[in-house]
Tab-separated table of C-alpha atoms and ligand atoms in Angstrom:
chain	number	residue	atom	x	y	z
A	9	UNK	CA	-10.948	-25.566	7.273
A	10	UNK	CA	-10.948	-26.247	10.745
A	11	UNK	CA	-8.667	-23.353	12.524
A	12	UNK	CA	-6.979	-24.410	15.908
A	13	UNK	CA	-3.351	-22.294	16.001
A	14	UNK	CA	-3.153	-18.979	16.745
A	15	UNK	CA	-3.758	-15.830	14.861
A	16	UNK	CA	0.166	-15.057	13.403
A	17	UNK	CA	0.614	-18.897	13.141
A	18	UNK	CA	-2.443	-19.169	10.932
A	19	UNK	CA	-1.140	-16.630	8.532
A	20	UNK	CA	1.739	-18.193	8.304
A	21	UNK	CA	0.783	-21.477	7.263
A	22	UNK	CA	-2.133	-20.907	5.477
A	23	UNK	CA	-0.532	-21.330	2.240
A	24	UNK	CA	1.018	-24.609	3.244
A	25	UNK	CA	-2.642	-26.254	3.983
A	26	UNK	CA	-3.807	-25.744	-0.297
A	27	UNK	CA	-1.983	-27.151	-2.790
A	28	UNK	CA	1.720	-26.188	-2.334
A	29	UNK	CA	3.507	-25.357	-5.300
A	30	UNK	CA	6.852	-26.522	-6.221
A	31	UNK	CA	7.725	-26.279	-2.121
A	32	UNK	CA	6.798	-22.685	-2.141
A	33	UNK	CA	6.052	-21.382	1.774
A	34	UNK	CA	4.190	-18.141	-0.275
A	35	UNK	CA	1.316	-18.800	-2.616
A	36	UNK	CA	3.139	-17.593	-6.158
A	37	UNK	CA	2.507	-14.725	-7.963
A	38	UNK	CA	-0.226	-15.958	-10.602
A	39	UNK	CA	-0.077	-13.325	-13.412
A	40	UNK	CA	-2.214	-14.815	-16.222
A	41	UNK	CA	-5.333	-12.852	-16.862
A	42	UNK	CA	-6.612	-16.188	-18.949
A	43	UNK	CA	-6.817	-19.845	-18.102
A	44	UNK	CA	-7.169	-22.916	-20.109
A	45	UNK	CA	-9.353	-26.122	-19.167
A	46	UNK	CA	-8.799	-29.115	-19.918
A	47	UNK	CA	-11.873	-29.566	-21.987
A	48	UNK	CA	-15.418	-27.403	-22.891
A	49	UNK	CA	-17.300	-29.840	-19.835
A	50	UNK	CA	-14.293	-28.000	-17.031
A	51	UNK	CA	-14.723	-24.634	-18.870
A	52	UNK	CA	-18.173	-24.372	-18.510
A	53	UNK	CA	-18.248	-25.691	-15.260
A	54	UNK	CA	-16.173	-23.482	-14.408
A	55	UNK	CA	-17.953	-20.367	-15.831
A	56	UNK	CA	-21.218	-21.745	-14.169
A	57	UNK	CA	-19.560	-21.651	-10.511
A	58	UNK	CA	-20.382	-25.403	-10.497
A	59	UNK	CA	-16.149	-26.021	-10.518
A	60	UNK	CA	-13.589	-24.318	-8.801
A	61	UNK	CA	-11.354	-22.448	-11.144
A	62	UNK	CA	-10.644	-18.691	-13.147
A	63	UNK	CA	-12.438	-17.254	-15.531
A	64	UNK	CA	-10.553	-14.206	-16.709
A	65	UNK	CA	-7.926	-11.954	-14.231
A	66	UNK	CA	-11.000	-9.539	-13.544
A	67	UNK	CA	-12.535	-11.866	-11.249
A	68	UNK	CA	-9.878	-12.762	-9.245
A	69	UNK	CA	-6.780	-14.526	-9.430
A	70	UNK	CA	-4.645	-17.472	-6.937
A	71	UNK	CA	-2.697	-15.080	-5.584
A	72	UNK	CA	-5.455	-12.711	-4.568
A	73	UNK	CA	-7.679	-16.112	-3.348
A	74	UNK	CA	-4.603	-17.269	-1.462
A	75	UNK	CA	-5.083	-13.771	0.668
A	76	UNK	CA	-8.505	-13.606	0.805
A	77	UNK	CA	-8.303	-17.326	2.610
A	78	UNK	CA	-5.719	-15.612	5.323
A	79	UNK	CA	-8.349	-12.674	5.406
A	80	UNK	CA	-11.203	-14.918	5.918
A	81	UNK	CA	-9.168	-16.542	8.855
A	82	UNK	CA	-8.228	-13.739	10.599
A	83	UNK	CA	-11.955	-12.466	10.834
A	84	UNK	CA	-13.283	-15.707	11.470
A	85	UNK	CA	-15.574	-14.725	8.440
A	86	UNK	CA	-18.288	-17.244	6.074
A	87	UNK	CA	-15.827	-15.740	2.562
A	88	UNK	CA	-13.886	-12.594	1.587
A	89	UNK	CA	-13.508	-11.027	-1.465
A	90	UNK	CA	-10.329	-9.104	-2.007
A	91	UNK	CA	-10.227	-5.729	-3.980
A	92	UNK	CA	-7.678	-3.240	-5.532
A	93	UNK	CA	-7.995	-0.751	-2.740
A	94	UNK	CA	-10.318	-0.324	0.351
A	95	UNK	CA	-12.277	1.879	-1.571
A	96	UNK	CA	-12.801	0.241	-4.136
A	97	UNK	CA	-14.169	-2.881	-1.050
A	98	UNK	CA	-16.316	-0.057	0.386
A	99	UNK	CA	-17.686	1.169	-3.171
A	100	UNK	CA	-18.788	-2.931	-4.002
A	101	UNK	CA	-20.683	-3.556	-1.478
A	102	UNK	CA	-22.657	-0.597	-1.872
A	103	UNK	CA	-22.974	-0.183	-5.499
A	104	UNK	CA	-23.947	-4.595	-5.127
A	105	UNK	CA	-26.423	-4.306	-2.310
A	106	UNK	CA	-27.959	-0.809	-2.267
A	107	UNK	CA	-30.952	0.127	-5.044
A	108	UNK	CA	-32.817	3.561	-5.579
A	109	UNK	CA	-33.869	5.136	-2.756
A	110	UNK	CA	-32.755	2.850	-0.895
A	111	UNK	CA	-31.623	4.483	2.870
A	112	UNK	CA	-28.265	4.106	4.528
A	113	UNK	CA	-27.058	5.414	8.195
A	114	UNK	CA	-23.916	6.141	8.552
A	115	UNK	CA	-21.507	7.397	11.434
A	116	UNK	CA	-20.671	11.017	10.816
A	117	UNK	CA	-17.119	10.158	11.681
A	118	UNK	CA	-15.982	8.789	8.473
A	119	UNK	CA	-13.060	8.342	6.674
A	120	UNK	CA	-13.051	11.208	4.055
A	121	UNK	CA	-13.202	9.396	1.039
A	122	UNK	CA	-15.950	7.040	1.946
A	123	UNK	CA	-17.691	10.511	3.327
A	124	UNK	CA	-16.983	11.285	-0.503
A	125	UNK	CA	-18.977	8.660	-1.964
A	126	UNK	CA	-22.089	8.023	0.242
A	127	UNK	CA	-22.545	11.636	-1.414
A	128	UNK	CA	-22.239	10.179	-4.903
A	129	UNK	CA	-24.696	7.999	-3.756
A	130	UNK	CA	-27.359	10.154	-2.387
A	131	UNK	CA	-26.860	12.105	-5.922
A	132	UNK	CA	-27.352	8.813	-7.636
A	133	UNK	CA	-30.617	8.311	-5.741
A	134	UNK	CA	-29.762	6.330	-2.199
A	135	UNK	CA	-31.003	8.311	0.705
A	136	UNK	CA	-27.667	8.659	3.925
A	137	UNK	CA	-28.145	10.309	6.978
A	138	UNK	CA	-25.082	10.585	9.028
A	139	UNK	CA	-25.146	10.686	12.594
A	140	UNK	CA	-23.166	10.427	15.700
A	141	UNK	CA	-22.853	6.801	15.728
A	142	UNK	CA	-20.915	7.103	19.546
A	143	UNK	CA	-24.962	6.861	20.526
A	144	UNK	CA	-27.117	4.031	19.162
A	145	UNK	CA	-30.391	6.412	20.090
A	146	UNK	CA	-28.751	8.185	17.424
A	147	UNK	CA	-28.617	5.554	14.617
A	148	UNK	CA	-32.175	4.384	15.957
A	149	UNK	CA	-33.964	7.911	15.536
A	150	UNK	CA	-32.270	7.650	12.086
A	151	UNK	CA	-34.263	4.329	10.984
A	152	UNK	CA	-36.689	4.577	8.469
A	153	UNK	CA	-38.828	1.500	6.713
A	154	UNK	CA	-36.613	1.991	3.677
A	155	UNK	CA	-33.291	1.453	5.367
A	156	UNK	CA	-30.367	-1.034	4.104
A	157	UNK	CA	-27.322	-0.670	5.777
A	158	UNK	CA	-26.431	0.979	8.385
A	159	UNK	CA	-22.041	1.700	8.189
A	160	UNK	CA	-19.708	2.375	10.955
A	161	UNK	CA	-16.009	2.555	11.617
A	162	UNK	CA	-14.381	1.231	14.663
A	163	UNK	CA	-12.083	3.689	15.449
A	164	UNK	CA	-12.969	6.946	13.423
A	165	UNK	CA	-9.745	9.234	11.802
A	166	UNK	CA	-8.515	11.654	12.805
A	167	UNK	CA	-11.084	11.979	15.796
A	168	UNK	CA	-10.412	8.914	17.015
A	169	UNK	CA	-14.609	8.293	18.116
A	170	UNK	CA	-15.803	4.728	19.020
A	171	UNK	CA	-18.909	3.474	17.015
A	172	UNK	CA	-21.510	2.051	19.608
A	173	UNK	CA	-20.505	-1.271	18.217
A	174	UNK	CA	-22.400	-3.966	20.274
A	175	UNK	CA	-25.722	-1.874	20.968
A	176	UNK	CA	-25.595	-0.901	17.187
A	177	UNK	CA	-25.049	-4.418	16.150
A	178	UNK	CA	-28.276	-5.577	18.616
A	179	UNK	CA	-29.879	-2.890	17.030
A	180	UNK	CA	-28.892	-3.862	13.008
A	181	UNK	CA	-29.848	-7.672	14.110
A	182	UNK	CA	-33.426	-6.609	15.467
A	183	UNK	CA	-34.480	-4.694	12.330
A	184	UNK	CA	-32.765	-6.754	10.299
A	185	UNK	CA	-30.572	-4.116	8.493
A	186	UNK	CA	-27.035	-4.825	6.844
A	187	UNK	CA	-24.741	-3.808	9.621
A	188	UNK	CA	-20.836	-2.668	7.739
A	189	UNK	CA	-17.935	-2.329	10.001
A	190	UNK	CA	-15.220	-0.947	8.684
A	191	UNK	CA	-12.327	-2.415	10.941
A	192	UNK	CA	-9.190	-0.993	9.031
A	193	UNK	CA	-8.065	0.920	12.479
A	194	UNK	CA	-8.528	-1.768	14.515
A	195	UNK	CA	-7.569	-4.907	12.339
A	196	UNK	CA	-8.986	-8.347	13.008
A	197	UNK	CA	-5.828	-8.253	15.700
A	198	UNK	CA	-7.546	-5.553	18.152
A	199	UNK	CA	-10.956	-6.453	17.103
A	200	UNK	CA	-13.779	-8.876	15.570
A	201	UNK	CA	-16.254	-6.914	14.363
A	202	UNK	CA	-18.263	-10.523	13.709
A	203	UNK	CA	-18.287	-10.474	17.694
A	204	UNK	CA	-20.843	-7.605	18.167
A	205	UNK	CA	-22.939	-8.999	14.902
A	206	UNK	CA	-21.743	-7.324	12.354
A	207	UNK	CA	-22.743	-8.248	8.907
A	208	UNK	CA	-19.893	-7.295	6.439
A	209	UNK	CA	-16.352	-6.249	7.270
A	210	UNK	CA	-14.411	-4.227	5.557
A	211	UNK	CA	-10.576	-4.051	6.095
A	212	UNK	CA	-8.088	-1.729	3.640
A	213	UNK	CA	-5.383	-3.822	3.521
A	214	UNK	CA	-3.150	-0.951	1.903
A	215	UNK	CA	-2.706	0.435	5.867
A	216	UNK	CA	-1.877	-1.669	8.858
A	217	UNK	CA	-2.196	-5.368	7.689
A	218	UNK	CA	-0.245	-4.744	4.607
A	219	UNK	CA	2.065	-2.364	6.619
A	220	UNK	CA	4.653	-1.105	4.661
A	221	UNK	CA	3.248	1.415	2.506
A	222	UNK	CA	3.890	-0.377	-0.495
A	223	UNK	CA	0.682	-2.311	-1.652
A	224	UNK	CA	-3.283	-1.350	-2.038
A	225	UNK	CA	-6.098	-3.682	-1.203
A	226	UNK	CA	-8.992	-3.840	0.282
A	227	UNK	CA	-11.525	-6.553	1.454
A	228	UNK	CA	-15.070	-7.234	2.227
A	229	UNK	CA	-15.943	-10.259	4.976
A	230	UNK	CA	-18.896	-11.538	5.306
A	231	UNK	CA	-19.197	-12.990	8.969
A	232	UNK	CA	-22.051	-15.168	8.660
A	233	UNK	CA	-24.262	-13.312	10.969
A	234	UNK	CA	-26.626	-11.606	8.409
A	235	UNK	CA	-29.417	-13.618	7.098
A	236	UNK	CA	-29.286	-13.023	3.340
A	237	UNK	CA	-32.983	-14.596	2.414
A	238	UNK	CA	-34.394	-11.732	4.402
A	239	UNK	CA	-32.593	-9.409	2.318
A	240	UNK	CA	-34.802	-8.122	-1.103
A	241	UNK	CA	-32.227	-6.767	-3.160
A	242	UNK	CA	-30.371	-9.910	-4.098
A	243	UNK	CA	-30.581	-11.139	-7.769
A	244	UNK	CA	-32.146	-14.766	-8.326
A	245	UNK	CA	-28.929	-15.762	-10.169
A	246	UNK	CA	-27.248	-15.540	-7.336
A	247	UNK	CA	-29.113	-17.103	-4.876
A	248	UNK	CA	-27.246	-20.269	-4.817
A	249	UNK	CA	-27.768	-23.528	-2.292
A	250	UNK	CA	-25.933	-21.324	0.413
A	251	UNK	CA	-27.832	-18.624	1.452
A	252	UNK	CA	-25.386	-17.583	3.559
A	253	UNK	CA	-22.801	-16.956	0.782
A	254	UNK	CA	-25.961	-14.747	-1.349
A	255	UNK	CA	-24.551	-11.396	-0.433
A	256	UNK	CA	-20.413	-11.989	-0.634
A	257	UNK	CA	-21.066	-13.520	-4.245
A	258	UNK	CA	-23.243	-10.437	-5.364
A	259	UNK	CA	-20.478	-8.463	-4.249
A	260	UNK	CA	-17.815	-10.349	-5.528
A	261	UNK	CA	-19.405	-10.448	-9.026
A	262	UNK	CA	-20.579	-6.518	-9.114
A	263	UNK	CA	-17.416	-5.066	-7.412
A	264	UNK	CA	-14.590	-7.420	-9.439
A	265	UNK	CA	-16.567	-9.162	-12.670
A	266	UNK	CA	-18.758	-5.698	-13.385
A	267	UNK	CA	-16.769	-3.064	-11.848
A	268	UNK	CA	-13.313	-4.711	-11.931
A	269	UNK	CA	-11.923	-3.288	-8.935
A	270	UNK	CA	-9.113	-5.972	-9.022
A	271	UNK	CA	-6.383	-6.518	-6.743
A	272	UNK	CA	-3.478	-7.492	-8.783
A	273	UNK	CA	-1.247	-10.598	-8.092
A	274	UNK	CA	1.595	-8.509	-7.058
A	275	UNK	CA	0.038	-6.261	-4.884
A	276	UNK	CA	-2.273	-9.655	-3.168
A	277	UNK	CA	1.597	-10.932	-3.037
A	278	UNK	CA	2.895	-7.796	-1.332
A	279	UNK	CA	0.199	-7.609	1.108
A	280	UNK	CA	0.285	-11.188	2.041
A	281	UNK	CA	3.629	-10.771	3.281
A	282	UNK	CA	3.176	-7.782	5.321
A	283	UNK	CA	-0.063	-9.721	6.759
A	284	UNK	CA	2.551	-12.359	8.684
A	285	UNK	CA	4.112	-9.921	10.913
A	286	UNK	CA	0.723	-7.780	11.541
A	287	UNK	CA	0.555	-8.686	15.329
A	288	UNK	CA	4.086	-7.928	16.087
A	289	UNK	CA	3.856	-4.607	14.659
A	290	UNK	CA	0.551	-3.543	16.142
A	291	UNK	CA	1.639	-4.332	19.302
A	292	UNK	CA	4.835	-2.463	18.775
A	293	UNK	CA	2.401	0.389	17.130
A	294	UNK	CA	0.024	0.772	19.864
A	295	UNK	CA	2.790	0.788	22.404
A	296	UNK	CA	4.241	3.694	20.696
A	297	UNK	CA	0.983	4.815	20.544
A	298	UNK	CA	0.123	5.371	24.044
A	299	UNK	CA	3.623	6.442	24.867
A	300	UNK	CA	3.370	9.522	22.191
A	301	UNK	CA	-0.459	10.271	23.780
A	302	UNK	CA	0.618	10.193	27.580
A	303	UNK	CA	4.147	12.310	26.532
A	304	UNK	CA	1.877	14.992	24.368
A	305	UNK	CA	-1.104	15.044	26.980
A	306	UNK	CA	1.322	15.991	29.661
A	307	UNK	CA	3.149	18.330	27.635
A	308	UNK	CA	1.978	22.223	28.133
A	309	UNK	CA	2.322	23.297	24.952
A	310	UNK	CA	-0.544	20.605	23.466
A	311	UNK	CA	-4.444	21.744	23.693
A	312	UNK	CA	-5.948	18.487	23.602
A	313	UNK	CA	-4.975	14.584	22.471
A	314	UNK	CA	-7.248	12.192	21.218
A	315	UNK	CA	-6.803	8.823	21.538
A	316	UNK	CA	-8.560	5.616	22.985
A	317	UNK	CA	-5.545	4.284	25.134
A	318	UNK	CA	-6.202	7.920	27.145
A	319	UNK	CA	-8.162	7.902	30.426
A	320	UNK	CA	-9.858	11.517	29.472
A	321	UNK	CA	-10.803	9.536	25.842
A	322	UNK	CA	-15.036	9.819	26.182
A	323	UNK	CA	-15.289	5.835	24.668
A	324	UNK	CA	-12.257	4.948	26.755
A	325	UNK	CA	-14.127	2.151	28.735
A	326	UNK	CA	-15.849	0.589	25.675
A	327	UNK	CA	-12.644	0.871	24.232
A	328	UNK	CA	-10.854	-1.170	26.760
A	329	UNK	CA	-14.175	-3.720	26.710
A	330	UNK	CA	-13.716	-4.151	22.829
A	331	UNK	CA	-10.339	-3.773	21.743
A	332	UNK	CA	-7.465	-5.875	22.522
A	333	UNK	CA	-5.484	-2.872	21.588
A	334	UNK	CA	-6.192	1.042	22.049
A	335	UNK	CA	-4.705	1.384	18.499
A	336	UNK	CA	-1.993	3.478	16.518
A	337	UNK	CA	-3.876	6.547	15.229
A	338	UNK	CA	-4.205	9.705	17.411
A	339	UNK	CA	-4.622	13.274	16.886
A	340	UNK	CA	-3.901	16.676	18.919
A	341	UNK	CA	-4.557	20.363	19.126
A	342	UNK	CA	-1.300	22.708	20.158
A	343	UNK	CA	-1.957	25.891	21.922
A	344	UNK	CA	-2.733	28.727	19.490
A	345	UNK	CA	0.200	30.185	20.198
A	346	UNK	CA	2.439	27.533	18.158
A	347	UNK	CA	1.947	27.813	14.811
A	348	UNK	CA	1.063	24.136	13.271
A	349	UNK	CA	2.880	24.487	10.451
A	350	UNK	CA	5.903	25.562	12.029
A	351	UNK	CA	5.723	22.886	14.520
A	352	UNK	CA	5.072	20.331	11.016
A	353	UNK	CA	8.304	21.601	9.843
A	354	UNK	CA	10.391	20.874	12.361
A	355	UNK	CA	9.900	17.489	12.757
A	356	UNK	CA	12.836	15.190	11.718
A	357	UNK	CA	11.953	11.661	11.463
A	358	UNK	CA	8.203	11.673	11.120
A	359	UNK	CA	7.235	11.963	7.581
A	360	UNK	CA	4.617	14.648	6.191
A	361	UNK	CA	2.455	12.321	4.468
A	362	UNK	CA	-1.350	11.315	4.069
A	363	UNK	CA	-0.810	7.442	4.232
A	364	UNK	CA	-1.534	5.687	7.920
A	365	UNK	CA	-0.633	2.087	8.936
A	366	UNK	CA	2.623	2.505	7.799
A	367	UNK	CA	5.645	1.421	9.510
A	368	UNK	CA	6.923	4.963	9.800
A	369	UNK	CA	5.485	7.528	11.876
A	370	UNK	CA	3.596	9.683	9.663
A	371	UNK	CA	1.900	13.533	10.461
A	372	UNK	CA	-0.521	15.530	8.722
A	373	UNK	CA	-2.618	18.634	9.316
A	374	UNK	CA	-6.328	17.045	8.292
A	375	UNK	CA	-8.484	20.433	8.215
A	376	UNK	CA	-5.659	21.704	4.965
A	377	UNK	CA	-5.547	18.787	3.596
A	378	UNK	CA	-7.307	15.099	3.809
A	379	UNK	CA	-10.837	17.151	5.054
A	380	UNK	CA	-10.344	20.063	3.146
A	381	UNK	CA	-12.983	19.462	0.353
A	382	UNK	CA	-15.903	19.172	2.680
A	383	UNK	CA	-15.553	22.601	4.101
A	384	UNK	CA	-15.991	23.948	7.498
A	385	UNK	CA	-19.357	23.295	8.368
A	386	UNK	CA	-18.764	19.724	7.868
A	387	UNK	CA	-15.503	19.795	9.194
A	388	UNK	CA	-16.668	21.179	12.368
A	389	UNK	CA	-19.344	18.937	12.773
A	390	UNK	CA	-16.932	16.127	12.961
A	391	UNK	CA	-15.195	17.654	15.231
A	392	UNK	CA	-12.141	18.944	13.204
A	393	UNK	CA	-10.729	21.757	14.465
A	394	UNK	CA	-8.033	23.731	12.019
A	395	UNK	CA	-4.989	23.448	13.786
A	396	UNK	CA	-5.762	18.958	14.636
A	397	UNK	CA	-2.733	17.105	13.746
A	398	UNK	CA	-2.910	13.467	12.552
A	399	UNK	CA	-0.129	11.058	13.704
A	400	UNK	CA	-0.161	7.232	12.190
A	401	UNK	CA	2.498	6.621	14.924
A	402	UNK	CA	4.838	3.927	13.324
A	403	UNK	CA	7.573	1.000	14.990
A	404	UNK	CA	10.599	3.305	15.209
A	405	UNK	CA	12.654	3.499	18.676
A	406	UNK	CA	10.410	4.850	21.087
A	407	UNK	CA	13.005	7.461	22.289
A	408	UNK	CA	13.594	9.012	18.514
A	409	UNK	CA	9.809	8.797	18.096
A	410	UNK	CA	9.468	11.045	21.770
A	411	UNK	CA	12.513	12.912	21.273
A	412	UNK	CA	11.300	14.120	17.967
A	413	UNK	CA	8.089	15.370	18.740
A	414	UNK	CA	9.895	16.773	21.907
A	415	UNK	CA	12.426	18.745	19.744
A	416	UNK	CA	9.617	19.947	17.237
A	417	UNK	CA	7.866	21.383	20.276
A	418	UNK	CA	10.782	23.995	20.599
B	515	PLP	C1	-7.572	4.243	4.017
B	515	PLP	C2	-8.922	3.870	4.460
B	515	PLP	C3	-9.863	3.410	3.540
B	515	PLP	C4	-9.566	3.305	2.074
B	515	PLP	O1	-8.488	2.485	1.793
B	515	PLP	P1	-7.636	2.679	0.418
B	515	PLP	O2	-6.906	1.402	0.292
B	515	PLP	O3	-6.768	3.865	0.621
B	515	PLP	O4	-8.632	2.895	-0.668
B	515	PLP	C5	-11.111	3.072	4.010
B	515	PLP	N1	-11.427	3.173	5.303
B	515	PLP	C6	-10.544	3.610	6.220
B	515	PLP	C7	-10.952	3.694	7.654
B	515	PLP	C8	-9.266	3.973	5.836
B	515	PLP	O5	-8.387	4.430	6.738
C-alpha cells in the first residue's frame, strides 16, 4: 500500500484503509482461536498459503495482523510478524534461521535477557562471540566462514553504547551475513534501521511503542535489504515465488505455528493503541531526557552520566548523524560517598521498577538486579559498574521529574 502521510497519521488510519468493520476506527479484538470457510476448496487454500485467511489462533490472528501492518509501516519494512513478547521476536528468528554450529556476532552490549539466550544457544551448538560492536574492526576480526548473523542494538541498556550501525551494515551487506537490529530504544520514530542495511528488525513493543506498561509484544521486520536465495538455511517449503518474503515466513511459521510465541488479540489491541501517540511521547521522553542528563551531569554529587543527547557521550556525533532523537534511557554513577540505595529510597515519584518505555519515570540499580546473574566479570566487561543507576525517564512535568531527583540527592 502506497504510504504518502506522515508517520503518526499513518498509524492512525491504517485500520481505516482494510476492511472496516461495522465503522470501527480500531481493528476489533478478534478472539477466536478457530475459523470456518466457506467450503473444503477456501480451507485448503487457506492452509496452503495460496488464500488469505486463519488457520488456528497460534498463527496469528486480525487483531495481531492489523498491528503488524502499522509495524510494517512505521519501518518501511517488506512484512512483520508480531510476537507475544520481544523475546519471544528475538528467540524466532534465531531458533528459524540459525543451524548447528552455525556462528553469530553479537554486540557485547546487550540487553540481559537476549545476553541470556545467545548462551542457550552456544550450549545448544551455535557458536557467539560478543564484541564491542561501537568498532566495526571489531565485528570484522570476529568473522569466520561459518557466520550467520551478526546482532546489534541501537542504543545499548543501561550503557547507553551506539552499535557502528552504517559501517556494520556495509560490512553485513559485503559478506552477505544476516544483519539484526534490535531498534526497541530507538523506535522506528528516532531511527530506520532499514536505512544503514539492516536485514531484520526487531522492536519489543511491550516498551516505548506500546508505552504504557500494560501490554507485551514483540516484532520481527524484515526490510527487504537481505537477499534470502543467498541464504542456505531456508527450507524448500518455504521458498515461495517471493524470495524476498523466504526468511519473514520461516520465521513466522517456526516462532508462532512451531513455537507459538503468540501475541494475543488483547494485548495486539492494547499495543495498537499506545502505537498512535508514540511520536508525541518520545519527543516529550527525550526532552525529559536530556533535561535529567544535563541537570545530573552538572550536579557534584553524580560520578558520571551516560547518555547520547550528552556532548562528553563517546558515539555522540554518530548519534546526532543517525537518530532523530538522542533517546529516553540513561544511566549514572553517584560519588561513592552516597550510598545508591539510600539515594533509590528517597525518590518520590520515580518508580523502583525493571520495566523501561513506560510513561512513568522508572529507576533501577542494574549490577543487583537486571545484570546480576552474569556476574562481575561480565558485568564489568560491559561496562557496569555496581553503584550505575538506570532511569527510563518518563512524560511527567519536567520540574517534578528535576525536583525529584534534586530532593533524592539530599
Ligand atoms: C525489553 C527488551 C527486549 C525484550 O522485550 P520483552 O517484551 O520484555 O520480552 C528486547 N530487547 C531490548 C533492547 C529490550 O529493551
Amino acid at each position: 500500500m502506497a504510504q504518502k502521510t506522515g508517520f503518526t497519521t499513518s498509524i492512525l488510519h491504517a485500520d481505516r484503509e482494510g476492511a472496516i468493520e461495522h465503522g470501527s476506527l480500531h481493528k476489533p479484538l478478534h478472539v477466536s482461536v478457530a475459523y470456518g470457510y466457506r467450503d473444503a476448496r477456501e480451507l485448503v487454500n487457506v492452509f496452503q498459503g495460496k488464500a488469505q485467511g486463519y488457520a488456528y489462533g497460534r498463527q496469528g490472528n486480525p487483531t495481531a495482523a492489523a498491528l503488524e501492518e502499522k509495524m510494517n509501516r512505521m519501518e518501511d519494512g517488506v512484512a512483520t510478524v508480531c510476537f507475544s513478547t520481544g523475546m519471544a521476536a528475538i528467540g524466532a528468528i534465531m531458533l528459524a534461521l540459525l543451524r548447528e554450529s552455525d556462528h553469530v556476532v553479537s554486540s557485547a552490549f546487550l540487553f540481559g535477557n537476549t545476553n541470556s539466550l545467545f548462551e542457550t544457544l552456544a550450549a545448544h551448538g551455535n557458536e557467539v562471540s560478543f564484541v564491542d560492536a561501537t568498532d566495526v574492526r571489531a565485528v570484522e576480526q570476529a568473522l569466520r566462514p561459518s557466520t550467520r548473523m551478526v546482532f546489534v542494538e541501537t542504543i545499548a541498556n543501561p550503557r547507553t553504547q551506539i552499535a557502528d550501525l552504517s559501517r556494520i551494515g556495509n560490512l553485513c551487506a559485503s559478506r552477505g551475513i544476516v544483519y539484526v537490529v534490535d531498534n526497541t530504544m530507538t523506535t522506528p520514530y528516532l531511527f530506520r534501521p532499514k536505512n544503514v542495511k539492516a536485514s531484520l528488525i526487531v522492536n519489543a513493543l511491550t516498551k516505548y511503542i506500546g508505552g504504557h506498561g500494560n501490554a507485551l509484544g514483540g516484532a520481527v521486520t524484515d526490510t527487504g535489504n537481505f537477499d534470502w536465495t543467498r541464504f542456505s538455511n531456508i527450507h524448500d517449503v518455504y521458498k515461495g515465488p517471493k524470495p524476498a518474503l523466504w526468511g519473514i515466513t520461516q520465521i513466522r511459521k517456526k516462532g508462532l505455528r512451531d513455537w507459538g510465541g503468540t501475541l494475543s488479540p488483547e494485548q495486539a489491541h492494547h499495543l495498537a493503541v499506545g502505537a498512535e501517540t508514540l511520536a508525541l511521547r518520545m519527543d516529550r521522553a527525550c526532552a525529559n531526557a536530556q533535561s535529567l542528563a544535563d541537570s545530573l551531569a552538572a550536579h557534584h554529587r553524580v560520578r558520571a552520566v551516560y547518555y547520547p543527547g550528552l556532548g562528553s557521550h563517546p558515539q555522540h556525533a554518530l548519534a546526532r548523524e543517525l537518530f532523530s532523537g538522542y533517546g529516553a534511557l540513561l544511566s549514572f554513577e553517584l560519588d561513592p560517598n552516597l550510598d545508591c540505595f539510600d539515594f533509590l529510597n528517597r525518590l518520590k515519584n520515580v518508580v523502583l521498577s525493571s520495566n523501561l518505555g513506560d510513561n512513568r519515570t522508572l529507576a533501577i540499580p542494574v549490577a543487583h538486579t537486571i545484570f546480576y546473574e552474569m556476574g562481575a566479570e561480565r558485568r564489568a566487561s560491559m561496562g557496569i559498574a555496581d553503584s550505575l543507576i538506570r532511569i527510563s525517564v518518563g512524560i511527567e512535568d519536567l520540574d517534578d521529574l528535576l525536583g525529584d531527583f534534586a530532593q533524592a540527592m539530599g
